Amino acid sequence: MLFHIHMVVRQPSDLADDEFETLKAAEKNRAQDLMRAGKWRHLWRIAGKYENFSVLDVRDPDELNDIVRSLPLFPYMSFQITALCRHPSSVRDDDT
Amino acid sequence: MLFHIHMVVRQPSDLADDEFETLKAAEKNRAQDLMRAGKWRHLWRIAGKYENFSVLDVRDPDELNDIVRSLPLFPYMSFQITALCRHPSSVRDDDT
Amino acid sequence: MLFHIHMVVRQPSDLADDEFETLKAAEKNRAQDLMRAGKWRHLWRIAGKYENFSVLDVRDPDELNDIVRSLPLFPYMSFQITALCRHPSSVRDDDT
Amino acid sequence: MLFHIHMVVRQPSDLADDEFETLKAAEKNRAQDLMRAGKWRHLWRIAGKYENFSVLDVRDPDELNDIVRSLPLFPYMSFQITALCRHPSSVRDDDT
Amino acid sequence: MLFHIHMVVRQPSDLADDEFETLKAAEKNRAQDLMRAGKWRHLWRIAGKYENFSVLDVRDPDELNDIVRSLPLFPYMSFQITALCRHPSSVRDDDT
Amino acid sequence: MLFHIHMVVRQPSDLADDEFETLKAAEKNRAQDLMRAGKWRHLWRIAGKYENFSVLDVRDPDELNDIVRSLPLFPYMSFQITALCRHPSSVRDDDT
Amino acid sequence: MLFHIHMVVRQPSDLADDEFETLKAAEKNRAQDLMRAGKWRHLWRIAGKYENFSVLDVRDPDELNDIVRSLPLFPYMSFQITALCRHPSSVRDDDT
Amino acid sequence: MLFHIHMVVRQPSDLADDEFETLKAAEKNRAQDLMRAGKWRHLWRIAGKYENFSVLDVRDPDELNDIVRSLPLFPYMSFQITALCRHPSSVRDDDT
Amino acid sequence: MLFHIHMVVRQPSDLADDEFETLKAAEKNRAQDLMRAGKWRHLWRIAGKYENFSVLDVRDPDELNDIVRSLPLFPYMSFQITALCRHPSSVRDDDT
Amino acid sequence: MLFHIHMVVRQPSDLADDEFETLKAAEKNRAQDLMRAGKWRHLWRIAGKYENFSVLDVRDPDELNDIVRSLPLFPYMSFQITALCRHPSSVRDDDT
């Protein structure tokens, strides 16, 4: 089932730059693993912001919770989470 | 280029039911034409609400504006529009 | 899976009183059917308001969507919907 | 009497990780004691967030106040508290 | 037990003036009955607004709910309700 | 004349615990002096929060200002202040 | 004593134009009477809006309430009211 | 031309008390110079808050900008700025 | 002097379509007259919305007020108005 | 294509003054390079605030994103970004 997530990264002012770069590299690896596994279906950057819109395909809210908490940048992000369902007007196979 | 749109339909209280049904049918036709033309890339209903998240693929903001204003339900919808760009972590070809 | 819903009824000013009473009676019947079927797990009135907190147990967001839209008062309610998951500190069997 | 509480944990940036883990373990113990005593009736995690929805069954607002302030994470949480009452449509015995 | 209520009256535009005056007179009677019965402990008008701050002394949230819904102006008011408890610094007997 | 104040204490994260306890004890003394002097007419704790609703009886806004600024916790509190007047429906002598 | 009021006029859509003009003329007369009586100390229009900032000089909140409710446009205005006091840095005699 | 400014001072937690007192004294001097020069037309403290409402009389927005940025407390204040114009109902000469 | 205005048109539900078209045509004429006179310096439509960002070049806030109120759609628009000044980093002659 | 950006600089409290001045000088240089290149079409300071309204002319949202992230003050700014399109009432050649 699909969940839409608006992720906002808050750049921590008391985190050393290299430590933040390390976290971002780990985040990228984790995100790409989840994309290749089909769990993270879409990922778009919001132009000009440290934010993204994502669509996750999970078994249930527990898996959604596990994935979000496994992200290396989790402590520095806020999340707005919305359950999606099939739109009766969609003609695309991959909108489900 | 991609724009993310959060569409909210406000059901008009002074619009007769059959007139609203006619508008919804026209909206569905128009949306499906735009999906088949590759302009309306994604369309997901927000569970339990008369709202959707959409991703449009347009030439420029003028085309975005023309498409949104061409929707039969335009006078009864509000729109939150966000410009998207390629996320450096995405591994999907269709996230651009 | 569980979803928490905050439901707010907007009393329509242009709806005749007896028509509204008819809708409320239908709403009560529908809610009780769903409670007996185990779909509507909890229902609490917010003291002093025409609002409630509910917990629904559904198969997926599509079923959640179908249930919410089937409510007779649907056109006169707004919904804030939140996906729940098991809390690691809960000791209750029915919190899942 | 029942109160619905939306609890949000703010992770303190200037609190050492092990000190926070100690507080979380104490919080879990306290919460489970209150659940076993029938005071903390429900506890659901909000998927993907460090937040929960809870239902407490207390004698009066003073006891509610005492319980909330006794939580080890109290200084790092915010609370939205709502008094509940019996919903005339509920068929469940435990919704009171 | 005490609840603090911020009441806001929305003057209905489609209600005839004399009907509204009748409702206001009924509201005054009902409020004064509740004050004399010790249920409505305090009532202050917010200067320059059609709003008041009230303190109600009720048995439980169900009684609070019954009282609020019994007000003749109930359909035209919104309520912000807050549970109060004894403040450890208060020296007044009637603040409980 | 009466003013209603919603006081919210922000617990300072960079203030040592014992220093905060000293301030709270001083605040309690100051509040009780003002209550005994008839200036601080009501003081209720908001259940589960570090907030209170208060009613002050002052000569004019200048005295209100002097009292609020004299509170030991003033630098750590925010205030929402509302001028009250006699409600025509009140039957209580002490609501003026 | 001085109160600062931000007044916002909501143009009623179901009020005939000539009736509104009559109300505005009455409002102007009433405002000018209060200005000449020294009660309405300042009145500035907010550029480009049907709003004003005003300063009233009244005996107490009850008089403030009486004045505001006596305005012919009262049913069509909202008010944000703030108690003022002497600023220790002011050198103007008329800022009190 | 007149601008209405709502100034809010944020007391900096990491600023030493004596340094803040020095800034406040400088702010008072600067404000009084501007008042005597006729640039700062009105200054009222909001009762019980570290905020004020001011009216400035400037040549143009550039001068407004220069004055506001010249205030010693500028880095610790936020400003809500509103352009004023003559109200057709005002009878006061100094409301322009 | 320059003011930035965010204009939002609220489509009136009780206004006949042809009457609204007549108003829009009059609005266009008035806007173009003001643009040719150099008063309305910039006008951009916000893509997908019945809103625009404008920059007006006026003598003072009174002229700004006169212009805004002269717009045929004035009763159906809301305005967010911001005074602009020369930015020290701008290299463009027409940004003043 | 044009994007309207509302930029707000948050003055970092833990950044040394000279380091901030260095960043501001770099920001000015970068902004002026972009203005000379025709990418940063307009830049106005909001009077009395550390904020500006800007209009950027970019190839697509990716370029917008690259430009915004290249600003030396990027970590200390927030951005509200709006896609613009040609307004049918504009008579100016440079509003496109």
JSON list of N, CA and C in Angstrom, two decimals, chain F residues 14 61 64-65 68-69 74-75 79 81, chain H residues 11 13-14 45-51:
[
{"chain": "F", "resi": 14, "resn": "ASP", "atom": "N", "xyz": [18.67, 25.79, 29.21]},
{"chain": "F", "resi": 14, "resn": "ASP", "atom": "CA", "xyz": [20.03, 26.13, 29.65]},
{"chain": "F", "resi": 14, "resn": "ASP", "atom": "C", "xyz": [20.03, 26.75, 31.05]},
{"chain": "F", "resi": 61, "resn": "PRO", "atom": "N", "xyz": [-4.26, 49.23, 32.92]},
{"chain": "F", "resi": 61, "resn": "PRO", "atom": "CA", "xyz": [-3.25, 48.42, 32.23]},
{"chain": "F", "resi": 61, "resn": "PRO", "atom": "C", "xyz": [-1.83, 48.65, 32.73]},
{"chain": "F", "resi": 64, "resn": "LEU", "atom": "N", "xyz": [-1.43, 46.36, 35.57]},
{"chain": "F", "resi": 64, "resn": "LEU", "atom": "CA", "xyz": [-1.32, 45.01, 35.01]},
{"chain": "F", "resi": 64, "resn": "LEU", "atom": "C", "xyz": [0.10, 44.76, 34.53]},
{"chain": "F", "resi": 65, "resn": "ASN", "atom": "N", "xyz": [0.62, 45.72, 33.80]},
{"chain": "F", "resi": 65, "resn": "ASN", "atom": "CA", "xyz": [1.97, 45.60, 33.25]},
{"chain": "F", "resi": 65, "resn": "ASN", "atom": "C", "xyz": [3.01, 45.46, 34.37]},
{"chain": "F", "resi": 68, "resn": "VAL", "atom": "N", "xyz": [2.76, 41.91, 36.01]},
{"chain": "F", "resi": 68, "resn": "VAL", "atom": "CA", "xyz": [3.27, 40.81, 35.17]},
{"chain": "F", "resi": 68, "resn": "VAL", "atom": "C", "xyz": [4.79, 40.85, 35.11]},
{"chain": "F", "resi": 69, "resn": "ARG", "atom": "N", "xyz": [5.34, 42.05, 34.95]},
{"chain": "F", "resi": 69, "resn": "ARG", "atom": "CA", "xyz": [6.79, 42.16, 34.86]},
{"chain": "F", "resi": 69, "resn": "ARG", "atom": "C", "xyz": [7.49, 41.90, 36.20]},
{"chain": "F", "resi": 74, "resn": "PHE", "atom": "N", "xyz": [8.86, 35.79, 34.86]},
{"chain": "F", "resi": 74, "resn": "PHE", "atom": "CA", "xyz": [8.50, 36.60, 33.68]},
{"chain": "F", "resi": 74, "resn": "PHE", "atom": "C", "xyz": [9.36, 36.31, 32.45]},
{"chain": "F", "resi": 75, "resn": "PRO", "atom": "N", "xyz": [10.68, 36.23, 32.58]},
{"chain": "F", "resi": 75, "resn": "PRO", "atom": "CA", "xyz": [11.48, 36.00, 31.36]},
{"chain": "F", "resi": 75, "resn": "PRO", "atom": "C", "xyz": [11.23, 34.64, 30.71]},
{"chain": "F", "resi": 79, "resn": "PHE", "atom": "N", "xyz": [2.42, 35.37, 27.56]},
{"chain": "F", "resi": 79, "resn": "PHE", "atom": "CA", "xyz": [1.14, 35.79, 28.12]},
{"chain": "F", "resi": 79, "resn": "PHE", "atom": "C", "xyz": [0.17, 36.13, 27.00]},
{"chain": "F", "resi": 81, "resn": "ILE", "atom": "N", "xyz": [-3.32, 38.09, 26.91]},
{"chain": "F", "resi": 81, "resn": "ILE", "atom": "CA", "xyz": [-4.03, 38.97, 27.85]},
{"chain": "F", "resi": 81, "resn": "ILE", "atom": "C", "xyz": [-5.32, 39.47, 27.21]},
{"chain": "H", "resi": 11, "resn": "GLN", "atom": "N", "xyz": [13.93, 38.35, 23.94]},
{"chain": "H", "resi": 11, "resn": "GLN", "atom": "CA", "xyz": [15.06, 38.41, 24.87]},
{"chain": "H", "resi": 11, "resn": "GLN", "atom": "C", "xyz": [16.05, 37.30, 24.56]},
{"chain": "H", "resi": 13, "resn": "SER", "atom": "N", "xyz": [18.64, 34.52, 24.93]},
{"chain": "H", "resi": 13, "resn": "SER", "atom": "CA", "xyz": [19.01, 33.72, 26.10]},
{"chain": "H", "resi": 13, "resn": "SER", "atom": "C", "xyz": [20.52, 33.65, 26.25]},
{"chain": "H", "resi": 14, "resn": "ASP", "atom": "N", "xyz": [21.27, 33.87, 25.17]},
{"chain": "H", "resi": 14, "resn": "ASP", "atom": "CA", "xyz": [22.73, 33.74, 25.28]},
{"chain": "H", "resi": 14, "resn": "ASP", "atom": "C", "xyz": [23.41, 35.10, 25.31]},
{"chain": "H", "resi": 45, "resn": "ARG", "atom": "N", "xyz": [3.54, 50.91, 24.85]},
{"chain": "H", "resi": 45, "resn": "ARG", "atom": "CA", "xyz": [3.88, 49.54, 25.28]},
{"chain": "H", "resi": 45, "resn": "ARG", "atom": "C", "xyz": [2.60, 48.72, 25.30]},
{"chain": "H", "resi": 46, "resn": "ILE", "atom": "N", "xyz": [2.69, 47.46, 24.85]},
{"chain": "H", "resi": 46, "resn": "ILE", "atom": "CA", "xyz": [1.58, 46.53, 24.99]},
{"chain": "H", "resi": 46, "resn": "ILE", "atom": "C", "xyz": [1.64, 45.98, 26.41]},
{"chain": "H", "resi": 47, "resn": "ALA", "atom": "N", "xyz": [0.56, 46.18, 27.16]},
{"chain": "H", "resi": 47, "resn": "ALA", "atom": "CA", "xyz": [0.56, 45.85, 28.60]},
{"chain": "H", "resi": 47, "resn": "ALA", "atom": "C", "xyz": [0.96, 44.39, 28.83]},
{"chain": "H", "resi": 48, "resn": "GLY", "atom": "N", "xyz": [1.97, 44.19, 29.67]},
{"chain": "H", "resi": 48, "resn": "GLY", "atom": "CA", "xyz": [2.37, 42.86, 30.08]},
{"chain": "H", "resi": 48, "resn": "GLY", "atom": "C", "xyz": [3.27, 42.13, 29.10]},
{"chain": "H", "resi": 49, "resn": "LYS", "atom": "N", "xyz": [3.72, 42.81, 28.04]},
{"chain": "H", "resi": 49, "resn": "LYS", "atom": "CA", "xyz": [4.54, 42.15, 27.04]},
{"chain": "H", "resi": 49, "resn": "LYS", "atom": "C", "xyz": [5.75, 43.01, 26.69]},
{"chain": "H", "resi": 50, "resn": "TYR", "atom": "N", "xyz": [6.75, 42.38, 26.15]},
{"chain": "H", "resi": 50, "resn": "TYR", "atom": "CA", "xyz": [7.92, 43.11, 25.67]},
{"chain": "H", "resi": 50, "resn": "TYR", "atom": "C", "xyz": [7.68, 43.46, 24.21]},
{"chain": "H", "resi": 51, "resn": "GLU", "atom": "N", "xyz": [6.61, 44.18, 23.98]},
{"chain": "H", "resi": 51, "resn": "GLU", "atom": "CA", "xyz": [6.19, 44.53, 22.63]},
{"chain": "H", "resi": 51, "resn": "GLU", "atom": "C", "xyz": [5.66, 45.96, 22.63]}
]
